[in-house]
CSV table of C-alpha atoms and ligand atoms in Angstrom, one decimal:
chain,number,residue,atom,x,y,z
A,1,MET,CA,-0.7,-6.5,-25.0
A,2,SER,CA,2.2,-8.6,-24.0
A,3,ALA,CA,0.2,-10.2,-21.2
A,4,ALA,CA,-2.2,-11.8,-23.7
A,5,ARG,CA,-1.9,-14.4,-26.4
A,6,HIS,CA,-2.9,-13.0,-29.7
A,7,ASP,CA,-4.1,-15.5,-32.3
A,8,ASP,CA,-4.9,-15.1,-36.0
A,9,SER,CA,-8.6,-14.5,-35.6
A,10,ALA,CA,-7.8,-11.3,-33.6
A,11,LEU,CA,-9.3,-12.9,-30.5
A,12,LEU,CA,-7.4,-12.0,-27.3
A,13,HIS,CA,-7.6,-14.6,-24.6
A,14,PHE,CA,-7.5,-13.8,-20.9
A,15,ASP,CA,-8.3,-15.5,-17.6
A,16,LEU,CA,-10.4,-12.5,-16.5
A,17,ILE,CA,-12.0,-9.6,-18.3
A,18,VAL,CA,-13.2,-6.7,-16.2
A,19,LEU,CA,-15.7,-4.2,-17.6
A,20,GLY,CA,-15.0,-0.9,-15.7
A,21,GLY,CA,-11.8,0.5,-14.2
A,22,GLY,CA,-13.3,2.0,-11.0
A,23,SER,CA,-12.7,0.9,-7.4
A,24,GLY,CA,-14.4,-2.5,-7.8
A,25,GLY,CA,-13.0,-3.3,-11.2
A,26,LEU,CA,-9.4,-2.4,-10.5
A,27,ALA,CA,-9.6,-4.3,-7.2
A,28,ALA,CA,-10.7,-7.4,-9.1
A,29,ALA,CA,-8.0,-6.9,-11.7
A,30,PHE,CA,-5.2,-6.4,-9.1
A,31,ARG,CA,-6.3,-9.4,-7.0
A,32,ALA,CA,-6.6,-11.7,-10.0
A,33,ALA,CA,-3.2,-10.7,-11.2
A,34,GLU,CA,-1.8,-11.3,-7.7
A,35,HIS,CA,-3.0,-14.9,-8.1
A,36,GLY,CA,-1.1,-15.2,-11.4
A,37,GLN,CA,-4.0,-14.6,-13.8
A,38,ARG,CA,-3.9,-12.8,-17.2
A,39,VAL,CA,-6.3,-9.8,-16.9
A,40,ALA,CA,-7.8,-7.2,-19.2
A,41,VAL,CA,-9.7,-4.1,-18.0
A,42,LEU,CA,-11.9,-2.1,-20.3
A,43,GLU,CA,-12.4,1.5,-19.2
A,44,PRO,CA,-13.2,4.4,-21.6
A,45,GLN,CA,-12.9,7.1,-18.9
A,46,PRO,CA,-10.1,8.0,-16.5
A,47,LEU,CA,-9.0,5.2,-14.2
A,48,GLY,CA,-10.6,5.1,-10.7
A,49,GLY,CA,-14.2,5.6,-11.7
A,50,THR,CA,-16.6,7.7,-9.6
A,51,CYS,CA,-14.7,7.5,-6.4
A,52,VAL,CA,-11.4,8.9,-7.7
A,53,ASN,CA,-12.7,11.3,-10.4
A,54,VAL,CA,-16.2,12.6,-9.4
A,55,GLY,CA,-16.8,11.2,-5.9
A,56,CYS,CA,-15.1,10.4,-2.7
A,57,VAL,CA,-11.6,11.8,-3.5
A,58,PRO,CA,-12.5,15.3,-4.9
A,59,LYS,CA,-15.4,15.5,-2.5
A,60,LYS,CA,-13.1,14.9,0.5
A,61,ALA,CA,-10.7,17.5,-0.9
A,62,MET,CA,-13.6,20.0,-1.0
A,63,TRP,CA,-14.7,18.9,2.5
A,64,LEU,CA,-11.2,19.5,3.9
A,65,ALA,CA,-11.2,23.1,2.4
A,66,ALA,CA,-14.7,23.7,3.9
A,67,ASP,CA,-13.6,22.3,7.2
A,68,LEU,CA,-10.6,24.6,7.3
A,69,ARG,CA,-12.9,27.6,6.4
A,70,LEU,CA,-15.2,26.8,9.3
A,71,ARG,CA,-12.2,26.5,11.7
A,72,MET,CA,-10.9,29.9,10.4
A,73,GLY,CA,-14.2,31.4,11.5
A,74,GLN,CA,-13.3,30.3,15.0
A,75,ALA,CA,-9.7,31.4,14.9
A,76,ALA,CA,-10.4,34.9,16.3
A,77,ARG,CA,-12.0,33.4,19.3
A,78,PHE,CA,-8.7,31.6,19.9
A,79,GLY,CA,-6.9,34.9,19.8
A,80,PHE,CA,-5.7,34.9,16.2
A,81,ASP,CA,-5.7,38.2,14.4
A,82,LEU,CA,-8.6,37.4,12.1
A,83,PRO,CA,-12.1,39.0,12.1
A,84,ILE,CA,-14.7,36.8,13.8
A,85,ASP,CA,-16.6,34.7,11.2
A,86,THR,CA,-14.9,36.5,8.4
A,87,GLN,CA,-15.5,35.4,4.8
A,88,VAL,CA,-11.8,34.7,4.1
A,89,ALA,CA,-11.3,34.7,0.3
A,90,PHE,CA,-11.0,31.2,-1.1
A,91,ASP,CA,-9.1,30.8,-4.4
A,92,TRP,CA,-11.3,28.0,-5.7
A,93,PRO,CA,-9.6,27.6,-9.1
A,94,SER,CA,-6.1,27.4,-7.5
A,95,PHE,CA,-7.4,24.8,-5.1
A,96,ILE,CA,-8.9,22.8,-7.9
A,97,THR,CA,-5.6,22.7,-9.7
A,98,ASP,CA,-4.0,21.1,-6.6
A,99,ARG,CA,-7.0,18.8,-6.2
A,100,GLN,CA,-6.7,17.6,-9.7
A,101,ARG,CA,-2.9,17.2,-9.4
A,102,TYR,CA,-3.6,14.9,-6.4
A,103,ILE,CA,-6.0,12.9,-8.5
A,104,HIS,CA,-3.5,12.7,-11.4
A,105,MET,CA,-1.1,11.1,-8.9
A,106,ILE,CA,-3.6,8.4,-8.2
A,107,HIS,CA,-4.0,7.8,-11.9
A,108,GLU,CA,-0.3,7.5,-12.2
A,109,SER,CA,0.0,5.1,-9.3
A,110,TYR,CA,-2.7,2.9,-10.9
A,111,ARG,CA,-0.8,2.9,-14.2
A,112,THR,CA,2.4,1.9,-12.5
A,113,ARG,CA,0.7,-1.0,-10.7
A,114,LEU,CA,-1.2,-2.1,-13.8
A,115,ASP,CA,2.0,-2.2,-15.8
A,116,ARG,CA,3.9,-4.0,-13.1
A,117,ASP,CA,1.2,-6.6,-12.9
A,118,GLY,CA,1.0,-7.1,-16.6
A,119,ILE,CA,-2.7,-6.0,-16.7
A,120,LEU,CA,-3.9,-4.9,-20.1
A,121,VAL,CA,-6.1,-1.7,-20.0
A,122,LEU,CA,-8.1,-0.9,-23.1
A,123,PRO,CA,-9.6,2.6,-23.3
A,124,SER,CA,-12.8,1.3,-24.7
A,125,ARG,CA,-16.4,0.5,-23.6
A,126,GLY,CA,-17.0,-3.2,-23.5
A,127,ARG,CA,-20.1,-5.1,-24.4
A,128,LEU,CA,-20.9,-8.7,-23.6
A,129,ALA,CA,-21.1,-10.8,-26.8
A,130,GLY,CA,-21.6,-14.1,-25.0
A,131,ARG,CA,-20.8,-15.7,-21.7
A,132,ASP,CA,-17.0,-15.8,-22.3
A,133,ARG,CA,-16.8,-13.0,-24.8
A,134,VAL,CA,-16.5,-9.2,-24.8
A,135,GLU,CA,-16.5,-6.8,-27.7
A,136,CYS,CA,-14.7,-3.5,-27.7
A,137,GLU,CA,-15.9,-0.4,-29.5
A,138,ASP,CA,-13.5,-1.0,-32.4
A,139,GLY,CA,-14.8,-4.5,-32.9
A,140,THR,CA,-11.9,-6.3,-31.2
A,141,CYS,CA,-13.1,-9.4,-29.4
A,142,LEU,CA,-11.7,-10.6,-26.1
A,143,THR,CA,-12.4,-13.9,-24.5
A,144,ALA,CA,-12.1,-15.2,-20.9
A,145,PRO,CA,-13.8,-17.9,-18.8
A,146,HIS,CA,-14.5,-15.2,-16.2
A,147,ILE,CA,-16.0,-11.8,-16.7
A,148,VAL,CA,-16.6,-9.2,-14.0
A,149,LEU,CA,-19.1,-6.4,-14.6
A,150,ALA,CA,-18.0,-3.3,-12.6
A,151,ALA,CA,-19.3,-0.4,-14.7
A,152,GLY,CA,-20.6,1.6,-11.8
A,153,SER,CA,-23.5,4.0,-11.7
A,154,HIS,CA,-24.4,7.6,-12.6
A,155,PRO,CA,-26.4,10.4,-10.9
A,156,GLN,CA,-30.0,10.5,-11.9
A,157,ARG,CA,-32.3,13.5,-12.4
A,158,PRO,CA,-36.0,13.3,-11.5
A,159,ASP,CA,-38.4,13.0,-14.4
A,160,ILE,CA,-39.9,16.5,-14.2
A,161,PRO,CA,-40.1,19.4,-16.7
A,162,GLY,CA,-36.9,21.5,-16.8
A,163,ALA,CA,-34.8,18.8,-15.1
A,164,ALA,CA,-32.0,19.4,-17.6
A,165,LEU,CA,-31.6,22.9,-16.1
A,166,GLY,CA,-30.3,21.4,-12.9
A,167,ALA,CA,-26.8,20.2,-12.1
A,168,ILE,CA,-25.7,16.8,-10.8
A,169,SER,CA,-22.8,15.9,-8.6
A,170,ASP,CA,-20.5,15.4,-11.6
A,171,ASP,CA,-21.0,19.1,-12.5
A,172,PHE,CA,-20.1,20.2,-9.0
A,173,PHE,CA,-16.6,19.0,-9.6
A,174,ARG,CA,-16.3,21.3,-12.6
A,175,TRP,CA,-17.4,24.4,-10.8
A,176,CYS,CA,-14.8,27.1,-10.3
A,177,GLU,CA,-16.5,29.2,-7.7
A,178,ALA,CA,-19.2,28.9,-5.1
A,179,PRO,CA,-22.5,29.9,-6.7
A,180,PRO,CA,-24.1,32.6,-4.6
A,181,ARG,CA,-27.5,30.8,-4.2
A,182,VAL,CA,-27.9,27.0,-4.5
A,183,ALA,CA,-30.9,24.8,-4.1
A,184,ILE,CA,-30.2,21.1,-3.5
A,185,ILE,CA,-32.9,18.5,-4.1
A,186,GLY,CA,-32.6,15.4,-2.0
A,187,GLY,CA,-31.8,14.5,1.5
A,188,GLY,CA,-29.2,11.7,1.1
A,189,TYR,CA,-25.4,11.4,1.3
A,190,ILE,CA,-24.6,13.7,-1.6
A,191,ALA,CA,-27.2,16.4,-0.7
A,192,ILE,CA,-25.9,16.7,2.8
A,193,GLU,CA,-22.2,16.6,1.9
A,194,LEU,CA,-22.5,19.2,-0.9
A,195,ALA,CA,-24.8,21.4,1.2
A,196,GLY,CA,-22.2,21.6,4.0
A,197,VAL,CA,-19.3,22.2,1.6
A,198,LEU,CA,-21.0,24.9,-0.4
A,199,GLN,CA,-22.4,26.8,2.6
A,200,ALA,CA,-18.9,26.8,4.2
A,201,LEU,CA,-17.3,28.0,1.0
A,202,GLY,CA,-19.6,31.0,0.5
A,203,SER,CA,-22.9,29.8,-1.0
A,204,GLN,CA,-26.4,30.3,0.5
A,205,VAL,CA,-27.8,26.8,0.4
A,206,ASP,CA,-31.4,25.7,0.6
A,207,VAL,CA,-32.0,21.9,0.7
A,208,PHE,CA,-35.4,20.5,-0.4
A,209,VAL,CA,-36.3,17.1,0.9
A,210,ARG,CA,-39.4,15.1,0.1
A,211,GLU,CA,-39.3,13.3,3.5
A,212,GLN,CA,-39.6,15.0,6.9
A,213,ARG,CA,-35.9,14.4,7.7
A,214,LEU,CA,-32.5,14.0,6.2
A,215,LEU,CA,-30.8,10.6,5.7
A,216,ARG,CA,-33.5,8.1,6.1
A,217,GLN,CA,-31.1,5.2,6.8
A,218,ALA,CA,-29.3,7.0,9.7
A,219,ASP,CA,-30.3,7.1,13.4
A,220,ALA,CA,-33.1,9.7,13.8
A,221,GLU,CA,-31.6,11.4,16.9
A,222,LEU,CA,-28.2,12.0,15.2
A,223,VAL,CA,-30.0,13.3,12.1
A,224,ALA,CA,-32.1,15.7,14.3
A,225,GLN,CA,-28.8,17.1,15.8
A,226,LEU,CA,-27.2,17.4,12.4
A,227,GLN,CA,-30.2,19.3,11.1
A,228,GLU,CA,-30.0,21.7,14.1
A,229,ASN,CA,-26.2,22.2,13.4
A,230,TYR,CA,-26.9,22.8,9.7
A,231,CYS,CA,-29.6,25.3,10.5
A,232,GLN,CA,-27.1,27.2,12.8
A,233,GLN,CA,-24.6,27.2,9.9
A,234,GLY,CA,-27.3,29.0,7.8
A,235,ILE,CA,-28.5,26.2,5.6
A,236,ASP,CA,-32.3,26.3,5.0
A,237,LEU,CA,-33.8,22.8,5.2
A,238,VAL,CA,-37.2,22.5,3.6
A,239,PHE,CA,-39.0,19.2,4.4
A,240,GLY,CA,-42.0,17.5,2.8
A,241,TYR,CA,-41.2,19.2,-0.4
A,242,GLY,CA,-42.5,17.8,-3.7
A,243,LEU,CA,-40.7,19.4,-6.7
A,244,LYS,CA,-42.9,19.6,-9.8
A,245,ALA,CA,-40.9,21.6,-12.3
A,246,LEU,CA,-37.8,23.7,-12.7
A,247,HIS,CA,-37.5,26.7,-15.0
A,248,ARG,CA,-35.4,29.8,-15.6
A,249,ASP,CA,-36.7,33.3,-15.3
A,250,ASP,CA,-35.2,36.8,-14.9
A,251,ASP,CA,-34.1,36.0,-11.4
A,252,GLY,CA,-32.3,32.8,-12.2
A,253,LEU,CA,-33.6,29.2,-11.6
A,254,ARG,CA,-37.0,28.7,-10.0
A,255,LEU,CA,-38.5,25.7,-8.3
A,256,GLU,CA,-42.2,25.0,-8.7
A,257,ALA,CA,-43.6,22.8,-6.0
A,258,GLU,CA,-46.5,20.3,-6.2
A,259,ASP,CA,-48.4,22.5,-3.7
A,260,GLY,CA,-48.4,25.4,-6.1
A,261,THR,CA,-45.7,27.5,-4.3
A,262,SER,CA,-42.5,28.5,-6.0
A,263,ARG,CA,-39.0,29.6,-4.9
A,264,GLY,CA,-36.6,31.3,-7.2
A,265,GLY,CA,-33.4,33.3,-7.5
A,266,TYR,CA,-31.1,30.3,-7.6
A,267,ASP,CA,-27.8,30.4,-9.6
A,268,GLU,CA,-27.7,26.6,-9.5
A,269,VAL,CA,-30.1,23.8,-8.6
A,270,MET,CA,-28.3,20.5,-7.8
A,271,PHE,CA,-30.1,17.2,-8.1
A,272,ALA,CA,-28.8,14.8,-5.4
A,273,THR,CA,-31.6,12.3,-6.0
A,274,GLY,CA,-29.8,9.0,-6.1
A,275,ARG,CA,-27.8,7.1,-8.7
A,276,ARG,CA,-28.6,4.4,-11.3
A,277,PRO,CA,-26.4,1.5,-12.4
A,278,ASN,CA,-24.6,1.8,-15.8
A,279,THR,CA,-26.2,-1.2,-17.4
A,280,ALA,CA,-27.3,0.3,-20.7
A,281,ASP,CA,-25.5,-1.2,-23.7
A,282,LEU,CA,-23.6,-3.8,-21.7
A,283,GLY,CA,-25.0,-6.6,-23.9
A,284,LEU,CA,-26.7,-8.2,-20.8
A,285,ASP,CA,-29.4,-9.7,-23.0
A,286,THR,CA,-26.8,-11.8,-24.9
A,287,VAL,CA,-26.2,-13.7,-21.7
A,288,GLY,CA,-29.7,-13.7,-20.2
A,289,ILE,CA,-29.2,-11.2,-17.4
A,290,THR,CA,-32.2,-8.9,-16.7
A,291,PRO,CA,-31.6,-6.0,-14.4
A,292,ASP,CA,-34.2,-5.4,-11.6
A,293,ALA,CA,-36.6,-2.3,-11.6
A,294,ALA,CA,-33.9,-0.1,-10.1
A,295,GLY,CA,-31.5,-1.2,-12.8
A,296,ASN,CA,-29.3,-3.4,-10.6
A,297,ILE,CA,-27.8,-6.6,-12.0
A,298,PRO,CA,-29.0,-9.5,-9.9
A,299,VAL,CA,-26.2,-11.4,-8.1
A,300,ASP,CA,-26.1,-14.0,-5.4
A,301,ALA,CA,-23.9,-13.9,-2.2
A,302,TRP,CA,-20.9,-14.9,-4.4
A,303,GLN,CA,-21.3,-12.0,-6.8
A,304,ALA,CA,-22.4,-14.4,-9.5
A,305,THR,CA,-25.0,-13.3,-12.0
A,306,PRO,CA,-27.5,-15.8,-13.5
A,307,ALA,CA,-25.0,-16.2,-16.4
A,308,PRO,CA,-22.3,-18.8,-15.5
A,309,GLY,CA,-18.9,-17.2,-15.5
A,310,VAL,CA,-20.2,-13.6,-15.3
A,311,TYR,CA,-20.0,-11.7,-12.0
A,312,ALA,CA,-20.8,-8.2,-10.9
A,313,VAL,CA,-19.4,-6.0,-8.1
A,314,GLY,CA,-20.0,-2.5,-6.9
A,315,ASP,CA,-22.8,0.0,-7.8
A,316,ILE,CA,-23.9,-1.9,-10.8
A,317,CYS,CA,-25.3,-4.7,-8.6
A,318,GLY,CA,-26.1,-2.6,-5.5
A,319,CYS,CA,-25.5,-5.6,-3.2
A,320,GLY,CA,-24.8,-4.1,0.2
A,321,PRO,CA,-24.3,-0.4,0.6
A,322,THR,CA,-23.1,1.3,-2.6
A,323,LEU,CA,-19.8,2.3,-1.1
A,324,THR,CA,-16.3,2.1,-2.6
A,325,PRO,CA,-14.8,-0.1,0.2
A,326,VAL,CA,-17.7,-2.5,-0.2
A,327,ALA,CA,-17.1,-2.8,-4.0
A,328,ILE,CA,-13.4,-3.4,-3.3
A,329,ALA,CA,-14.0,-6.0,-0.6
A,330,ALA,CA,-16.5,-7.9,-2.9
A,331,ALA,CA,-14.1,-7.8,-5.8
A,332,ARG,CA,-11.1,-9.1,-3.8
A,333,ARG,CA,-13.1,-11.9,-2.2
A,334,LEU,CA,-14.5,-12.9,-5.5
A,335,CYS,CA,-11.0,-13.2,-7.0
A,336,ASP,CA,-9.7,-15.0,-3.9
A,337,ARG,CA,-12.5,-17.5,-4.5
A,338,LEU,CA,-12.0,-17.9,-8.2
A,339,PHE,CA,-8.3,-17.8,-8.4
A,340,GLY,CA,-6.8,-17.9,-4.9
A,341,GLY,CA,-8.0,-21.2,-3.5
A,342,LYS,CA,-10.4,-19.7,-1.0
A,343,PRO,CA,-13.7,-21.4,-1.9
A,344,ASP,CA,-15.6,-19.7,1.0
A,345,ALA,CA,-14.5,-16.1,0.4
A,346,LYS,CA,-17.4,-13.8,0.0
A,347,LEU,CA,-18.5,-10.3,1.0
A,348,ASP,CA,-19.8,-9.9,4.5
A,349,ALA,CA,-22.2,-6.9,4.1
A,350,ASP,CA,-23.2,-6.9,7.8
A,351,ASN,CA,-22.1,-4.0,10.0
A,352,VAL,CA,-20.4,-2.0,7.2
A,353,PRO,CA,-19.3,1.3,8.8
A,354,SER,CA,-19.9,4.5,6.8
A,355,VAL,CA,-19.5,8.2,7.1
A,356,VAL,CA,-21.5,11.1,5.8
A,357,PHE,CA,-19.0,13.9,5.3
A,358,SER,CA,-21.2,16.6,6.8
A,359,HIS,CA,-19.9,19.4,9.1
A,360,PRO,CA,-19.3,17.8,11.5
A,361,PRO,CA,-19.2,14.3,10.0
A,362,LEU,CA,-21.7,11.6,10.9
A,363,ALA,CA,-20.3,8.1,11.3
A,364,MET,CA,-22.4,5.0,11.7
A,365,VAL,CA,-22.0,1.2,12.0
A,366,GLY,CA,-24.6,-1.4,12.8
A,367,MET,CA,-28.2,-0.9,13.8
A,368,THR,CA,-30.0,2.3,14.4
A,369,GLU,CA,-32.2,2.5,17.5
A,370,ALA,CA,-35.3,2.0,15.3
A,371,GLN,CA,-33.8,-1.1,13.6
A,372,ALA,CA,-32.8,-2.6,16.9
A,373,ARG,CA,-36.3,-2.0,18.4
A,374,ALA,CA,-37.9,-3.6,15.4
A,375,GLN,CA,-35.8,-6.7,15.9
A,376,TYR,CA,-35.3,-6.9,19.7
A,377,GLY,CA,-38.3,-5.1,21.0
A,378,ALA,CA,-38.0,-4.0,24.6
A,379,ASP,CA,-34.6,-5.6,25.0
A,380,VAL,CA,-32.8,-2.5,23.6
A,381,HIS,CA,-30.7,-0.3,25.7
A,382,ILE,CA,-29.6,3.1,24.5
A,383,TYR,CA,-26.7,5.1,25.8
A,384,ARG,CA,-26.0,8.6,24.6
A,385,SER,CA,-23.7,11.5,25.1
A,386,ASN,CA,-24.7,14.9,23.8
A,387,PHE,CA,-21.9,17.4,24.4
A,388,ARG,CA,-20.2,20.5,23.2
A,389,PRO,CA,-16.6,19.6,22.2
A,390,MET,CA,-13.8,21.6,23.7
A,391,ARG,CA,-13.1,23.6,20.5
A,392,GLU,CA,-16.7,24.6,20.1
A,393,ALA,CA,-16.9,25.6,23.7
A,394,LEU,CA,-13.7,27.7,23.6
A,395,ALA,CA,-14.9,29.3,20.4
A,396,GLU,CA,-18.3,30.0,22.0
A,397,SER,CA,-20.0,28.1,19.2
A,398,SER,CA,-23.3,26.3,19.9
A,399,GLN,CA,-22.5,23.3,17.5
A,400,ARG,CA,-23.0,20.1,19.4
A,401,SER,CA,-21.9,16.5,19.1
A,402,LEU,CA,-24.1,13.5,19.7
A,403,PHE,CA,-22.7,10.0,20.3
A,404,LYS,CA,-25.0,7.0,20.7
A,405,LEU,CA,-24.7,3.3,21.5
A,406,VAL,CA,-27.4,0.9,20.7
A,407,CYS,CA,-27.1,-2.3,22.9
A,408,THR,CA,-29.2,-5.4,23.4
A,409,GLY,CA,-29.7,-8.0,26.1
A,410,ASP,CA,-28.5,-8.4,29.6
A,411,GLU,CA,-24.9,-8.4,28.4
A,412,ARG,CA,-25.5,-5.1,26.6
A,413,ARG,CA,-24.1,-6.4,23.3
A,414,VAL,CA,-23.2,-3.4,21.2
A,415,ARG,CA,-25.3,-3.5,18.0
A,416,GLY,CA,-24.9,0.0,16.8
A,417,ILE,CA,-22.5,2.9,17.2
A,418,HIS,CA,-23.5,6.3,15.9
A,419,LEU,CA,-21.2,9.3,16.1
A,420,LEU,CA,-21.9,12.9,15.1
A,421,GLY,CA,-19.0,15.1,15.8
A,422,ASP,CA,-15.5,16.3,14.9
A,423,ALA,CA,-13.3,13.5,13.8
A,424,ALA,CA,-16.1,11.0,13.9
A,425,ASP,CA,-14.9,9.8,10.5
A,426,GLU,CA,-11.5,8.9,12.1
A,427,ILE,CA,-12.8,7.6,15.4
A,428,LEU,CA,-15.3,5.1,14.1
A,429,GLN,CA,-13.0,2.7,12.2
A,430,GLY,CA,-11.5,1.2,15.4
A,431,PHE,CA,-14.8,1.0,17.2
A,432,ALA,CA,-16.3,-0.8,14.1
A,433,VAL,CA,-13.8,-3.6,14.7
A,434,ALA,CA,-14.9,-3.9,18.3
A,435,LEU,CA,-18.6,-4.1,17.2
A,436,LYS,CA,-17.8,-6.7,14.6
A,437,MET,CA,-16.0,-8.7,17.3
A,438,GLY,CA,-19.0,-8.7,19.5
A,439,ALA,CA,-18.0,-6.1,22.0
A,440,THR,CA,-20.3,-5.4,25.0
A,441,LEU,CA,-20.8,-2.3,27.0
A,442,ASP,CA,-18.5,-3.8,29.7
A,443,ASP,CA,-15.7,-4.2,27.1
A,444,LEU,CA,-16.0,-0.5,26.3
A,445,HIS,CA,-16.0,0.4,30.0
A,446,ASP,CA,-13.0,-1.8,30.6
A,447,THR,CA,-11.0,0.3,28.1
A,448,ILE,CA,-9.3,3.3,29.7
A,449,ALA,CA,-10.4,6.6,28.1
A,450,ILE,CA,-8.0,8.9,26.2
A,451,HIS,CA,-8.5,12.3,27.8
A,452,PRO,CA,-9.4,14.9,26.8
A,453,THR,CA,-10.9,13.8,23.5
A,454,SER,CA,-14.3,13.4,22.0
A,455,ALA,CA,-13.6,9.7,21.4
A,456,GLU,CA,-13.4,9.0,25.1
A,457,GLU,CA,-17.2,9.5,25.3
A,458,VAL,CA,-17.6,6.2,23.5
A,459,VAL,CA,-16.1,4.3,26.4
A,460,LEU,CA,-17.6,6.4,29.2
A,461,MET,CA,-21.3,6.3,28.2
A,462,ARG,CA,-23.5,4.9,31.0
B,1,NDP,P1,-29.2,8.7,-1.6
B,1,NDP,O1,-29.9,7.5,-2.0
B,1,NDP,O2,-28.3,8.7,-0.5
B,1,NDP,O3,-30.2,9.9,-1.5
B,1,NDP,C1,-31.1,10.2,-2.5
B,1,NDP,C2,-32.0,11.3,-2.0
B,1,NDP,O4,-32.8,11.8,-3.0
B,1,NDP,C3,-33.0,10.8,-0.9
B,1,NDP,O5,-33.2,11.8,0.0
B,1,NDP,C4,-34.3,10.5,-1.8
B,1,NDP,O6,-35.4,10.6,-1.0
B,1,NDP,C5,-34.2,11.7,-2.7
B,1,NDP,N1,-34.9,11.5,-4.0
B,1,NDP,C6,-34.9,10.4,-4.8
B,1,NDP,N2,-35.6,10.7,-5.9
B,1,NDP,C7,-36.2,11.9,-5.7
B,1,NDP,C8,-37.1,12.7,-6.4
B,1,NDP,N3,-37.6,12.3,-7.6
B,1,NDP,N4,-37.4,13.9,-6.0
B,1,NDP,C9,-36.9,14.3,-4.8
B,1,NDP,N5,-36.1,13.6,-4.0
B,1,NDP,C10,-35.7,12.4,-4.5
B,1,NDP,O7,-28.4,9.1,-3.0
B,1,NDP,P2,-27.2,10.1,-3.2
B,1,NDP,O8,-27.4,10.5,-4.6
B,1,NDP,O9,-27.1,11.1,-2.2
B,1,NDP,O10,-26.0,9.1,-3.1
B,1,NDP,C11,-25.9,7.9,-3.8
B,1,NDP,C12,-25.2,6.9,-3.0
B,1,NDP,O11,-23.8,7.1,-3.1
B,1,NDP,C13,-25.5,6.9,-1.6
B,1,NDP,O12,-26.6,6.2,-1.2
B,1,NDP,C14,-24.2,6.2,-1.0
B,1,NDP,O13,-24.3,4.9,-1.1
B,1,NDP,C15,-23.1,6.7,-2.0
B,1,NDP,N6,-22.4,7.9,-1.4
B,1,NDP,C16,-21.6,7.6,-0.3
B,1,NDP,C17,-20.9,8.7,0.3
B,1,NDP,C18,-20.1,8.4,1.5
B,1,NDP,O14,-19.8,7.3,1.8
B,1,NDP,N7,-19.7,9.4,2.2
B,1,NDP,C19,-21.0,10.0,-0.3
B,1,NDP,C20,-21.8,10.1,-1.4
B,1,NDP,C21,-22.5,9.1,-2.0
B,1,NDP,P3,-36.1,9.3,-0.3
B,1,NDP,O15,-35.2,9.1,0.9
B,1,NDP,O16,-37.5,9.7,0.0
B,1,NDP,O17,-36.0,8.2,-1.3
């Protein structure tokens, strides 16, 4: 409380109030404090939001465990004294203890920084009570000329009978063992990531997708290769599936499809059917903000809502891809603009690299082939390398990698880089810089390859 002035009317005055202590909200708070501002953050849940507590961080921990498990299956082929493709026992509860200890360290480091920067954190939900005013659950009123809404989003279940019987990704992080049989509904990021992890750690996973493919926003060829790899891993992918209802019978959970068929025997059914912004009970009506049909708070390119002095970043406004680094970038630039003397600072949502943590990971930046053809017509040039990485070849595995460049024009300007393969998550970051700087195919060819790696394929494609 020392950072704030406390007056007789129990009003606490700040330069900035942030609703939500997730990735975007904390980034705004830290950057504003760096610029010498007095900041309050309201967060009723553990610090770090979805990313740290029920998203990127625990997911990556589970992905790492799953990755290790898949590699163990190859160890015998490398001469290690392990049965081929053995189901090595995995002490899930013990690993969760370590995972949560890691997350606890992140909470502690946030606390240290918040204290150091004199940022007030109130463990309360906040509600707008006017353009410069926020009310806490206990009735305390805070005021500030600037308010950032960064309350994030939550997983949504489809509106079908029995939906409450299904789990959501938040539940996955509470599981203490791999359920023997899992059905996943959805074909997006979360469905793909959890399917890979669960299958590797011992579940039999079936994925039900209403489209004819996974990951609509990714390049179709890479997705086709990923689907093939997943099938080889034993995951059953069911496309064109319309789920009508979910119920429990003697065999477990049963899916009823719109076409009248049913599939049962599931221990868990996981809904990975998208997320919805946390706009309920934020007091948006008090400042004249109306969310759009998807629940997103409308913002302009400067993160400004229609209410002067009220801004929004991250999943709650869905501007740009709903990814942690995008929320952080938007928040930092907003605070640089408001408090740091950088009037032009704003998020550049073009060419945002992203990774789906599948097995192997799928990394992408820029245009897919389909997007490039829609914009540039016949002036699109595709370069691809479909290969079996050395480890897979040595282990006699048929899992393949596919790297693809989407270029346009005579100068072969690189518009899209799409990588499906081991370490694609680590490889793409540097190449994303090259794409953003306007690299051409010649620039890639002028760069000497690092041999023998998968990454060298990116500079050798012809
Ligand atoms: P996505 O939007 O990625 O995927 C949702 C999937 O559910 C789509 O396949 C969608 O189908 C399907 N779907 C939606 N409604 C229904 C329904 N009623 N019945 C059946 N299927 C349905 O959402 P996720 O929940 O997977 O993830 C949310 C967001 O979180 C992602 O978009 C991403 O921005 C972020 N994220 C990022 C990660 C990363 O960076 N590695 C990891 C996890 C999440 P259709 O395509 O037909 O609409």
